[in-house]
């Protein structure tokens, strides 16, 4: 299918001028703009891609549809940072401009090879019959430009798999280079396939099909990551259509993980005896996570994206954001996520939380809270509240080890929404935990709640006014509350 003049760079000069003006206008300050989360200046932001560490900087790309209203051509937009906090936008994008990616430069990853940033992504194509074709494409970042290899590294999925074959995530292990790719069997079951690359990276051979469960989970696996962490192996993936018997989730598609024994690459099957499939994030919007392993750290970023309802910024010209980068670790067989330590550089003035004397106070719109609850009673904690609006409501029952988050009042009903608003989550934290520690990061339109040192995370979007800044604690029964909060300034 030919697409006329669909690339941004092919816009005629007059249109290009208008476009640049529009970008400037949309990217300019608006109360619904995030302060410290990555957003696109304009258009639709999708999955994190190409998360890597190269020549002393972190690189992070994302799926991007600049002209959402005109077509669905996906680009990669890139950012670079020295500290995982302040990001500059890269001039280089991956444009859907060849016959192997004409209908979207879909998700993929990046890694460093012989002093170059190597990129591996999926070229999405719709052929004459409008059928999908999927090519795994190599590219390199050379100076300010991204150069694509002339031919795909993998031309098609292996026999027995459909063209739902995408999102290569590359890693290096024991001197070898592997890629894991999400796919679907012809009988409609999700799988991930591991390929091994030749030393010149030109030929990629099928090594292993990953199906660590004793039955099929979902009809298609998107965005797999497969990596060693603290002596175990983790598979993070998005099993579309997973059954609620295997995994409970309220989002459209789940973003899940399992932990197993180290994968050796020696050909022995990676099977899990008692797989514990769990959600990466227990909250509302989180999908297509991607990790990077560098500098002795494993860091994850997710797409705070797929929403069942249109969001207020869609109409203003941009949608979605990425989660904060979070450092991963495994302790006692459990996966922990902590916001990267560099984020504390955003801290402005610190304030002690003293609920005996001031159970209600005003915080800044973007703020950070570190609060510990002890006792056996209940707490209702409202953040981003204002007159006649309770804001985001966090409820704690210390005896029941239960946490509830309700965003009903800050997730306005949106016109034209086909489905119900998704506004509540409940979480049971471990009864071994003697206290409940919550670390909460609030940005203009999002919250991320880290429970007990990052043992669980619950995050989502919220939409209210910039002046909704009240923070109130209501206690019932025996509870002590200690902690502090920081203003966030950037
Ligand atoms: C996941 C996903 C990927 C695909 C990309 C396209 O959100 O569907 O599987 O590569 O988005 O934008």
CSV table of C-alpha atoms and ligand atoms in Angstrom, one decimal:
chain,number,residue,atom,x,y,z
A,1,UNK,CA,0.0,0.0,0.0
A,2,UNK,CA,1.5,3.3,-1.0
A,3,UNK,CA,1.4,6.1,1.5
A,4,UNK,CA,1.7,9.5,-0.1
A,5,UNK,CA,3.8,12.1,1.6
A,6,UNK,CA,3.4,10.6,5.0
A,7,UNK,CA,6.8,11.5,6.5
A,8,UNK,CA,7.3,14.6,8.5
A,9,UNK,CA,10.5,15.4,6.8
A,10,UNK,CA,8.7,15.4,3.4
A,11,UNK,CA,6.3,18.1,4.3
A,12,UNK,CA,6.3,21.0,1.8
A,13,UNK,CA,8.0,24.1,3.3
A,14,UNK,CA,4.8,26.0,4.0
A,15,UNK,CA,3.3,23.0,5.8
A,16,UNK,CA,6.5,22.4,7.6
A,17,UNK,CA,6.5,25.9,9.0
A,18,UNK,CA,2.9,25.5,10.2
A,19,UNK,CA,3.9,22.2,11.7
A,20,UNK,CA,6.9,23.7,13.6
A,21,UNK,CA,4.7,26.4,15.0
A,22,UNK,CA,2.1,23.9,16.1
A,23,UNK,CA,4.8,21.8,17.9
A,24,UNK,CA,6.1,24.9,19.7
A,25,UNK,CA,2.6,25.9,20.7
A,26,UNK,CA,1.6,22.5,22.0
A,27,UNK,CA,4.9,21.8,23.7
A,28,UNK,CA,4.7,25.1,25.6
A,29,UNK,CA,3.8,25.3,29.2
A,30,UNK,CA,0.3,23.9,30.1
A,31,UNK,CA,-0.9,22.9,33.5
A,32,UNK,CA,-1.4,19.4,32.2
A,33,UNK,CA,2.2,19.1,31.1
A,34,UNK,CA,4.3,16.8,33.3
A,35,UNK,CA,7.2,18.2,35.2
A,36,UNK,CA,9.6,15.2,35.5
A,37,UNK,CA,8.1,12.5,33.4
A,38,UNK,CA,8.9,12.0,29.7
A,39,UNK,CA,6.2,13.1,27.3
A,40,UNK,CA,6.3,13.7,23.6
A,41,UNK,CA,6.2,17.4,22.5
A,42,UNK,CA,3.3,16.5,20.2
A,43,UNK,CA,1.4,13.4,19.2
A,44,UNK,CA,1.1,10.0,20.6
A,45,UNK,CA,3.8,8.5,22.8
A,46,UNK,CA,4.1,4.7,23.0
A,47,UNK,CA,6.4,2.0,24.3
A,48,UNK,CA,9.9,2.7,25.6
A,49,UNK,CA,12.5,1.5,23.1
A,50,UNK,CA,16.2,1.3,22.8
A,51,UNK,CA,16.9,1.9,26.5
A,52,UNK,CA,20.7,1.7,26.7
A,53,UNK,CA,23.9,3.3,28.1
A,54,UNK,CA,26.3,4.6,25.5
A,55,UNK,CA,29.4,6.8,25.8
A,56,UNK,CA,28.5,7.9,29.3
A,57,UNK,CA,24.9,8.7,28.6
A,58,UNK,CA,21.6,6.9,29.0
A,59,UNK,CA,19.6,6.6,25.7
A,60,UNK,CA,15.9,6.1,25.7
A,61,UNK,CA,13.7,6.1,22.7
A,62,UNK,CA,9.9,5.7,22.4
A,63,UNK,CA,7.3,4.8,19.9
A,64,UNK,CA,6.0,8.1,18.5
A,65,UNK,CA,3.1,9.0,16.2
A,66,UNK,CA,3.6,12.7,15.6
A,67,UNK,CA,0.6,13.2,13.4
A,68,UNK,CA,-1.8,10.9,15.1
A,69,UNK,CA,-4.8,12.5,13.4
A,70,UNK,CA,-3.5,11.9,10.0
A,71,UNK,CA,-2.1,8.4,10.0
A,72,UNK,CA,-0.7,5.8,12.3
A,73,UNK,CA,2.9,5.8,11.1
A,74,UNK,CA,5.0,5.0,14.1
A,75,UNK,CA,8.5,6.6,14.5
A,76,UNK,CA,11.1,6.2,17.1
A,77,UNK,CA,11.8,9.4,19.0
A,78,UNK,CA,15.0,9.6,21.0
A,79,UNK,CA,16.2,11.2,24.2
A,80,UNK,CA,19.6,11.2,26.0
A,81,UNK,CA,20.5,11.9,29.6
A,82,UNK,CA,23.5,11.9,31.9
A,83,UNK,CA,21.4,11.3,35.0
A,84,UNK,CA,18.2,9.6,34.1
A,85,UNK,CA,16.4,12.8,35.2
A,86,UNK,CA,17.1,15.5,32.7
A,87,UNK,CA,16.6,14.4,29.1
A,88,UNK,CA,17.5,16.2,25.9
A,89,UNK,CA,15.7,15.3,22.7
A,90,UNK,CA,17.9,13.7,19.9
A,91,UNK,CA,17.7,15.1,16.4
A,92,UNK,CA,17.7,11.5,15.0
A,93,UNK,CA,14.4,9.7,14.7
A,94,UNK,CA,13.7,6.3,13.0
A,95,UNK,CA,11.2,7.1,10.3
A,96,UNK,CA,8.9,4.5,8.7
A,97,UNK,CA,10.5,5.2,5.3
A,98,UNK,CA,11.7,2.0,3.7
A,99,UNK,CA,9.8,-0.9,2.1
A,100,UNK,CA,10.6,-3.0,5.2
A,101,UNK,CA,9.1,-0.6,7.8
A,102,UNK,CA,6.6,1.5,5.7
A,103,UNK,CA,3.8,1.1,8.2
A,104,UNK,CA,5.6,1.7,11.4
A,105,UNK,CA,9.1,1.4,13.0
A,106,UNK,CA,7.7,-0.8,15.8
A,107,UNK,CA,9.3,-1.5,19.1
A,108,UNK,CA,12.8,-2.8,19.7
A,109,UNK,CA,16.0,-2.3,21.7
A,110,UNK,CA,19.5,-0.9,21.5
A,111,UNK,CA,22.9,-2.1,22.8
A,112,UNK,CA,26.5,-1.1,22.5
A,113,UNK,CA,28.7,-3.0,20.0
A,114,UNK,CA,32.2,-2.1,19.0
A,115,UNK,CA,31.8,1.5,20.0
A,116,UNK,CA,28.5,2.0,18.2
A,117,UNK,CA,24.9,2.1,19.4
A,118,UNK,CA,23.2,-0.8,17.6
A,119,UNK,CA,19.5,-0.8,17.2
A,120,UNK,CA,17.2,-3.8,16.5
A,121,UNK,CA,13.5,-3.1,15.8
A,122,UNK,CA,10.5,-4.4,14.0
A,123,UNK,CA,9.6,-3.1,10.6
A,124,UNK,CA,5.8,-3.2,10.3
A,125,UNK,CA,4.4,-3.5,6.7
A,126,UNK,CA,0.9,-3.8,5.3
A,127,UNK,CA,1.2,-5.4,1.9
A,128,UNK,CA,-1.1,-4.9,-1.2
A,129,UNK,CA,-3.7,-7.1,0.4
A,130,UNK,CA,-3.4,-5.2,3.7
A,131,UNK,CA,-1.8,-8.2,5.3
A,132,UNK,CA,0.8,-7.7,8.0
A,133,UNK,CA,4.5,-8.4,7.3
A,134,UNK,CA,7.1,-8.2,10.1
A,135,UNK,CA,10.8,-7.6,9.5
A,136,UNK,CA,13.5,-7.4,12.2
A,137,UNK,CA,15.7,-4.5,11.3
A,138,UNK,CA,19.1,-3.4,12.3
A,139,UNK,CA,20.3,0.2,12.5
A,140,UNK,CA,23.1,2.1,14.1
A,141,UNK,CA,23.3,5.5,15.6
A,142,UNK,CA,26.3,7.2,13.9
A,143,UNK,CA,26.8,10.7,15.2
A,144,UNK,CA,23.5,12.5,14.8
A,145,UNK,CA,21.9,10.1,12.3
A,146,UNK,CA,20.5,6.7,12.5
A,147,UNK,CA,21.6,4.5,9.6
A,148,UNK,CA,19.4,1.5,8.7
A,149,UNK,CA,20.9,-1.7,7.3
A,150,UNK,CA,19.8,-2.2,3.7
A,151,UNK,CA,18.1,-5.6,4.3
A,152,UNK,CA,16.4,-6.9,7.4
A,153,UNK,CA,18.4,-9.2,9.7
A,154,UNK,CA,15.4,-11.5,10.1
A,155,UNK,CA,13.1,-11.7,7.1
A,156,UNK,CA,10.2,-13.6,8.6
A,157,UNK,CA,9.1,-15.6,11.6
A,158,UNK,CA,10.0,-19.3,11.7
A,159,UNK,CA,7.5,-21.8,10.3
A,160,UNK,CA,4.5,-22.3,12.6
A,161,UNK,CA,4.3,-18.6,13.7
A,162,UNK,CA,2.2,-15.7,12.5
A,163,UNK,CA,3.3,-12.3,11.3
A,164,UNK,CA,2.6,-11.1,14.9
A,165,UNK,CA,6.3,-11.3,15.4
A,166,UNK,CA,7.9,-8.2,16.9
A,167,UNK,CA,9.7,-6.2,19.6
A,168,UNK,CA,13.3,-7.7,19.6
A,169,UNK,CA,15.1,-7.2,22.9
A,170,UNK,CA,18.8,-7.8,22.6
A,171,UNK,CA,21.3,-8.8,25.3
A,172,UNK,CA,24.8,-10.1,25.5
A,173,UNK,CA,25.8,-13.0,27.5
A,174,UNK,CA,29.1,-15.0,27.7
A,175,UNK,CA,30.4,-13.3,24.5
A,176,UNK,CA,27.3,-14.0,22.5
A,177,UNK,CA,24.5,-11.8,21.3
A,178,UNK,CA,20.9,-12.9,21.7
A,179,UNK,CA,17.5,-11.4,20.9
A,180,UNK,CA,14.1,-12.4,22.3
A,181,UNK,CA,11.1,-11.6,20.1
A,182,UNK,CA,7.4,-11.7,21.0
A,183,UNK,CA,5.2,-13.8,18.8
A,184,UNK,CA,2.2,-16.0,18.3
A,185,UNK,CA,1.8,-19.6,17.1
A,186,UNK,CA,-0.4,-20.3,14.1
A,187,UNK,CA,-2.8,-21.9,16.5
A,188,UNK,CA,-3.1,-18.6,18.4
A,189,UNK,CA,-0.8,-19.0,21.4
A,190,UNK,CA,1.7,-16.4,22.7
A,191,UNK,CA,5.4,-17.3,22.7
A,192,UNK,CA,8.8,-15.6,22.7
A,193,UNK,CA,11.6,-16.8,20.5
A,194,UNK,CA,15.3,-16.5,21.3
A,195,UNK,CA,17.7,-15.9,18.4
A,196,UNK,CA,21.5,-16.0,18.4
A,197,UNK,CA,23.5,-13.6,16.3
A,198,UNK,CA,26.6,-14.3,14.2
A,199,UNK,CA,29.6,-12.3,15.4
A,200,UNK,CA,29.1,-9.7,12.6
A,201,UNK,CA,25.4,-9.5,13.7
A,202,UNK,CA,24.3,-10.1,10.1
A,203,UNK,CA,22.8,-13.6,10.5
A,204,UNK,CA,20.4,-14.5,13.3
A,205,UNK,CA,19.6,-18.1,14.1
A,206,UNK,CA,16.7,-19.5,15.9
A,207,UNK,CA,17.9,-20.8,19.2
A,208,UNK,CA,15.0,-21.6,21.4
A,209,UNK,CA,11.3,-21.0,21.8
A,210,UNK,CA,10.3,-19.9,25.2
A,211,UNK,CA,7.2,-21.4,26.8
A,212,UNK,CA,8.0,-21.9,30.4
A,213,UNK,CA,4.4,-22.6,31.5
A,214,UNK,CA,2.6,-26.0,31.3
A,215,UNK,CA,-0.2,-24.4,29.3
A,216,UNK,CA,-0.7,-21.5,26.9
A,217,UNK,CA,-0.9,-18.0,28.4
A,218,UNK,CA,-2.6,-15.5,26.1
A,219,UNK,CA,-2.8,-15.3,22.3
A,220,UNK,CA,0.2,-13.0,21.6
A,221,UNK,CA,3.2,-12.0,23.7
A,222,UNK,CA,4.4,-8.4,23.1
A,223,UNK,CA,7.6,-6.7,24.3
A,224,UNK,CA,9.5,-9.5,26.0
A,225,UNK,CA,12.6,-8.8,28.1
A,226,UNK,CA,14.7,-11.8,29.4
A,227,UNK,CA,17.6,-11.1,31.8
A,228,UNK,CA,19.6,-12.3,34.6
A,229,UNK,CA,19.2,-10.5,37.9
A,230,UNK,CA,20.7,-11.3,41.3
A,231,UNK,CA,21.3,-14.9,40.4
A,232,UNK,CA,17.9,-15.6,38.8
A,233,UNK,CA,16.4,-15.1,35.4
A,234,UNK,CA,13.4,-12.8,34.8
A,235,UNK,CA,11.0,-12.8,31.9
A,236,UNK,CA,9.0,-9.6,31.6
A,237,UNK,CA,6.4,-9.7,28.8
A,238,UNK,CA,2.9,-8.6,27.8
A,239,UNK,CA,0.7,-11.8,27.3
A,240,UNK,CA,-2.2,-10.4,25.5
A,241,UNK,CA,-5.4,-12.2,26.3
A,242,UNK,CA,-4.0,-13.9,29.4
A,243,UNK,CA,-6.7,-15.7,31.4
A,244,UNK,CA,-7.7,-14.3,34.7
A,245,UNK,CA,-7.1,-17.8,36.2
A,246,UNK,CA,-3.4,-17.2,35.4
A,247,UNK,CA,-3.2,-13.5,36.2
A,248,UNK,CA,-5.7,-11.0,37.6
A,249,UNK,CA,-5.6,-7.7,35.8
A,250,UNK,CA,-8.0,-4.9,35.1
A,251,UNK,CA,-6.1,-3.2,32.3
A,252,UNK,CA,-6.8,-4.0,28.7
A,253,UNK,CA,-3.6,-6.1,28.4
A,254,UNK,CA,-1.3,-7.2,31.2
A,255,UNK,CA,2.3,-6.3,31.7
A,256,UNK,CA,3.7,-9.3,33.6
A,257,UNK,CA,6.8,-11.1,34.9
A,258,UNK,CA,8.0,-14.5,36.1
A,259,UNK,CA,11.2,-15.3,37.9
A,260,UNK,CA,13.1,-18.6,37.3
A,261,UNK,CA,16.5,-20.2,37.3
A,262,UNK,CA,19.4,-18.6,35.4
A,263,UNK,CA,19.2,-19.2,31.7
A,264,UNK,CA,22.5,-20.7,30.6
A,265,UNK,CA,22.2,-20.7,26.8
A,266,UNK,CA,23.4,-24.3,26.7
A,267,UNK,CA,20.2,-25.5,25.1
A,268,UNK,CA,18.5,-26.8,28.2
A,269,UNK,CA,14.9,-25.8,28.3
A,270,UNK,CA,13.8,-22.9,30.6
A,271,UNK,CA,10.9,-24.4,32.3
A,272,UNK,CA,9.3,-23.2,35.5
A,273,UNK,CA,8.0,-25.7,38.1
A,274,UNK,CA,5.6,-23.3,39.9
A,275,UNK,CA,5.6,-20.2,37.9
A,276,UNK,CA,4.3,-17.2,39.8
A,277,UNK,CA,3.0,-14.9,37.1
A,278,UNK,CA,2.6,-11.3,38.5
A,279,UNK,CA,2.0,-7.8,37.3
A,280,UNK,CA,5.0,-5.4,37.0
A,281,UNK,CA,2.7,-2.6,38.3
A,282,UNK,CA,-0.5,-3.1,40.2
A,283,UNK,CA,-1.8,0.2,39.0
A,284,UNK,CA,-3.8,1.6,36.1
A,285,UNK,CA,-1.5,2.4,33.2
A,286,UNK,CA,1.6,0.4,32.7
A,287,UNK,CA,2.6,-1.5,29.6
A,288,UNK,CA,5.5,-2.6,27.4
A,289,UNK,CA,8.2,-2.2,30.0
A,290,UNK,CA,11.8,-2.2,28.8
A,291,UNK,CA,14.9,-2.8,30.9
A,292,UNK,CA,18.5,-1.8,30.5
A,293,UNK,CA,21.5,-3.4,32.2
A,294,UNK,CA,24.5,-1.2,32.5
A,295,UNK,CA,26.8,0.3,35.1
A,296,UNK,CA,26.0,-2.7,37.3
A,297,UNK,CA,22.3,-1.7,37.4
A,298,UNK,CA,19.1,-3.0,36.0
A,299,UNK,CA,16.6,-0.3,35.3
A,300,UNK,CA,13.1,-0.5,34.0
A,301,UNK,CA,10.9,2.1,32.3
A,302,UNK,CA,7.3,1.4,31.3
A,303,UNK,CA,4.8,3.0,29.1
A,304,UNK,CA,2.1,4.8,31.1
A,305,UNK,CA,-0.1,4.4,28.2
A,306,UNK,CA,-2.9,2.2,27.2
A,307,UNK,CA,-6.1,3.6,28.6
A,308,UNK,CA,-9.6,2.4,28.1
A,309,UNK,CA,-10.8,6.0,27.9
A,310,UNK,CA,-9.4,8.9,26.0
A,311,UNK,CA,-7.4,11.3,28.2
A,312,UNK,CA,-7.8,15.0,28.5
A,313,UNK,CA,-4.5,15.8,26.9
A,314,UNK,CA,-5.4,13.9,23.7
A,315,UNK,CA,-7.5,16.8,22.6
A,316,UNK,CA,-4.7,19.2,23.4
A,317,UNK,CA,-2.4,17.5,21.0
A,318,UNK,CA,-0.3,15.0,23.0
A,319,UNK,CA,-0.9,11.8,24.8
A,320,UNK,CA,0.7,9.5,27.4
A,321,UNK,CA,4.0,9.5,29.2
A,322,UNK,CA,6.7,7.1,30.4
A,323,UNK,CA,7.0,5.9,34.0
A,324,UNK,CA,9.9,7.0,36.2
A,325,UNK,CA,13.0,4.9,35.7
A,326,UNK,CA,13.1,2.3,38.4
A,327,UNK,CA,16.0,0.1,39.6
A,328,UNK,CA,15.2,-3.6,39.8
A,329,UNK,CA,16.5,-6.1,42.3
A,330,UNK,CA,15.4,-9.5,43.6
A,331,UNK,CA,15.3,-10.2,47.3
A,332,UNK,CA,14.0,-13.5,48.8
A,333,UNK,CA,12.6,-14.4,45.4
A,334,UNK,CA,10.6,-11.2,45.1
A,335,UNK,CA,11.1,-8.5,42.5
A,336,UNK,CA,11.6,-5.0,43.9
A,337,UNK,CA,11.4,-1.7,42.0
A,338,UNK,CA,12.8,1.5,43.4
A,339,UNK,CA,12.9,4.9,41.7
A,340,UNK,CA,16.5,5.5,40.6
A,341,UNK,CA,18.5,7.4,43.2
A,342,UNK,CA,19.3,10.2,40.8
A,343,UNK,CA,15.6,11.4,41.1
A,344,UNK,CA,16.3,12.8,44.5
A,345,UNK,CA,18.1,15.6,42.7
A,346,UNK,CA,14.6,16.9,42.0
A,347,UNK,CA,14.0,17.5,45.7
A,348,UNK,CA,13.5,21.1,46.8
A,349,UNK,CA,12.5,22.1,50.3
A,350,UNK,CA,11.8,19.3,52.8
A,351,UNK,CA,8.9,19.3,55.2
A,352,UNK,CA,8.2,17.0,58.2
A,353,UNK,CA,4.8,15.4,58.3
A,354,UNK,CA,3.4,16.0,61.7
A,355,UNK,CA,-0.3,15.0,61.5
A,356,UNK,CA,-0.9,15.6,65.2
A,357,UNK,CA,-0.5,19.3,64.6
A,358,UNK,CA,-1.3,19.6,60.9
A,359,UNK,CA,-3.3,16.7,59.5
A,360,UNK,CA,-4.1,18.9,56.5
A,361,UNK,CA,-1.6,21.0,54.6
A,362,UNK,CA,-0.8,22.2,51.1
A,363,UNK,CA,1.9,20.5,49.1
A,364,UNK,CA,3.3,21.5,45.7
A,365,UNK,CA,1.6,20.0,42.7
A,366,UNK,CA,4.7,18.0,41.9
A,367,UNK,CA,5.9,16.4,45.1
A,368,UNK,CA,7.5,13.4,46.8
A,369,UNK,CA,6.2,11.8,50.0
A,370,UNK,CA,7.9,9.2,52.2
A,371,UNK,CA,5.5,8.0,54.9
A,372,UNK,CA,5.4,5.2,57.4
A,373,UNK,CA,2.2,3.9,59.0
A,374,UNK,CA,2.3,1.8,62.1
A,375,UNK,CA,-0.4,0.3,64.3
A,376,UNK,CA,-3.6,-1.6,63.7
A,377,UNK,CA,-6.1,1.1,62.6
A,378,UNK,CA,-7.1,2.7,59.4
A,379,UNK,CA,-5.9,5.8,57.5
A,380,UNK,CA,-7.5,7.8,54.7
A,381,UNK,CA,-4.9,9.9,52.9
A,382,UNK,CA,-6.0,12.4,50.3
A,383,UNK,CA,-3.5,14.0,47.9
A,384,UNK,CA,-4.1,16.6,45.2
A,385,UNK,CA,-7.4,17.4,47.0
A,386,UNK,CA,-9.2,20.8,47.0
A,387,UNK,CA,-12.5,22.2,48.1
A,388,UNK,CA,-15.3,19.7,47.1
A,389,UNK,CA,-12.8,17.3,45.6
A,390,UNK,CA,-11.2,14.6,47.6
A,391,UNK,CA,-8.4,14.2,45.0
A,392,UNK,CA,-6.5,10.9,44.9
A,393,UNK,CA,-7.6,8.8,47.9
A,394,UNK,CA,-5.2,6.3,49.4
A,395,UNK,CA,-6.8,4.0,52.1
A,396,UNK,CA,-4.8,1.9,54.4
A,397,UNK,CA,-6.1,-0.8,56.8
A,398,UNK,CA,-3.1,-1.8,58.9
A,399,UNK,CA,-4.8,-4.8,60.6
A,400,UNK,CA,-5.9,-6.2,57.2
A,401,UNK,CA,-2.6,-5.3,55.4
A,402,UNK,CA,-4.8,-3.7,52.8
A,403,UNK,CA,-4.1,-0.7,50.6
A,404,UNK,CA,-6.7,0.8,48.3
A,405,UNK,CA,-6.3,3.6,45.8
A,406,UNK,CA,-9.2,5.5,44.4
A,407,UNK,CA,-8.8,8.1,41.6
A,408,UNK,CA,-12.5,8.5,40.9
A,409,UNK,CA,-12.4,12.2,41.7
A,410,UNK,CA,-9.4,13.0,39.6
A,411,UNK,CA,-10.1,10.9,36.6
A,412,UNK,CA,-13.0,12.8,35.0
A,413,UNK,CA,-15.6,11.1,33.0
A,414,UNK,CA,-14.5,11.6,29.4
A,415,UNK,CA,-17.0,12.3,26.7
A,416,UNK,CA,-17.3,9.6,24.2
A,417,UNK,CA,-15.7,6.9,26.4
A,418,UNK,CA,-17.0,3.5,25.4
A,419,UNK,CA,-16.0,1.8,28.6
A,420,UNK,CA,-16.3,2.4,32.3
A,421,UNK,CA,-13.7,4.5,34.0
A,422,UNK,CA,-11.0,2.5,35.6
A,423,UNK,CA,-10.6,4.1,39.0
A,424,UNK,CA,-9.9,1.7,41.8
A,425,UNK,CA,-7.2,-0.8,42.9
A,426,UNK,CA,-6.8,-2.9,46.0
A,427,UNK,CA,-3.6,-4.4,47.1
A,428,UNK,CA,-2.7,-6.8,49.8
A,429,UNK,CA,0.8,-6.4,51.2
A,430,UNK,CA,2.7,-9.0,53.1
A,431,UNK,CA,1.5,-9.7,56.6
A,432,UNK,CA,5.1,-10.1,57.6
A,433,UNK,CA,5.5,-6.4,57.1
A,434,UNK,CA,5.2,-4.8,60.5
A,435,UNK,CA,4.7,-1.3,59.1
A,436,UNK,CA,3.5,0.1,55.8
A,437,UNK,CA,5.9,2.4,54.0
A,438,UNK,CA,4.7,4.4,51.1
A,439,UNK,CA,6.9,6.4,48.8
A,440,UNK,CA,4.7,8.5,46.5
A,441,UNK,CA,5.8,10.5,43.5
A,442,UNK,CA,3.3,13.0,42.3
A,443,UNK,CA,3.6,14.8,39.0
A,444,UNK,CA,1.0,17.1,37.3
A,445,UNK,CA,-0.9,14.2,35.8
A,446,UNK,CA,0.5,11.0,37.3
A,447,UNK,CA,1.2,9.2,40.6
A,448,UNK,CA,3.6,6.4,41.4
A,449,UNK,CA,3.2,4.6,44.7
A,450,UNK,CA,6.1,2.4,45.9
A,451,UNK,CA,4.9,0.0,48.7
A,452,UNK,CA,7.4,-1.3,51.3
A,453,UNK,CA,10.7,-0.5,49.6
A,454,UNK,CA,9.3,-1.2,46.2
A,455,UNK,CA,8.0,-4.7,46.9
A,456,UNK,CA,4.9,-3.5,44.9
A,457,UNK,CA,4.2,-0.5,42.8
A,458,UNK,CA,0.9,1.0,41.9
A,459,UNK,CA,0.8,3.9,39.4
A,460,UNK,CA,-1.5,5.7,37.1
A,461,UNK,CA,-2.6,9.0,35.6
A,462,UNK,CA,-4.7,11.6,37.3
A,463,UNK,CA,-6.2,14.8,35.9
A,464,UNK,CA,-7.1,17.7,38.0
A,465,UNK,CA,-6.3,21.4,38.3
A,466,UNK,CA,-2.9,22.7,39.1
A,467,UNK,CA,-4.2,24.3,42.3
A,468,UNK,CA,-5.4,20.9,43.7
A,469,UNK,CA,-2.6,20.7,46.3
A,470,UNK,CA,-4.2,19.8,49.6
A,471,UNK,CA,-3.0,16.8,51.5
A,472,UNK,CA,-5.1,15.4,54.3
A,473,UNK,CA,-4.7,12.5,56.7
A,474,UNK,CA,-7.7,11.1,58.6
A,475,UNK,CA,-7.0,8.4,61.2
A,476,UNK,CA,-9.3,5.8,62.7
A,477,UNK,CA,-8.0,3.8,65.6
A,478,UNK,CA,-4.4,3.1,66.6
A,479,UNK,CA,-2.1,4.5,63.9
A,480,UNK,CA,1.2,6.4,64.0
A,481,UNK,CA,2.2,8.3,61.0
A,482,UNK,CA,5.8,9.6,60.4
A,483,UNK,CA,7.5,10.9,57.4
A,484,UNK,CA,8.4,13.9,55.3
A,485,UNK,CA,7.6,15.4,51.9
A,486,UNK,CA,9.7,17.3,49.4
A,487,UNK,CA,8.7,19.9,46.9
A,488,UNK,CA,9.8,19.0,43.4
A,489,UNK,CA,11.5,21.6,41.4
A,490,UNK,CA,13.1,21.2,38.0
B,1,LIG,C1,3.0,-2.6,22.3
B,1,LIG,C2,3.1,-2.6,20.7
B,1,LIG,C3,4.2,-3.4,20.2
B,1,LIG,C4,4.5,-2.8,18.9
B,1,LIG,C5,4.2,-1.3,19.2
B,1,LIG,C6,3.7,-0.6,18.0
B,1,LIG,O1,2.4,-1.5,22.8
B,1,LIG,O2,1.9,-3.1,20.2
B,1,LIG,O3,4.0,-4.8,20.2
B,1,LIG,O4,5.8,-3.0,18.5
B,1,LIG,O5,3.3,-1.3,20.3
B,1,LIG,O6,3.6,0.8,18.3
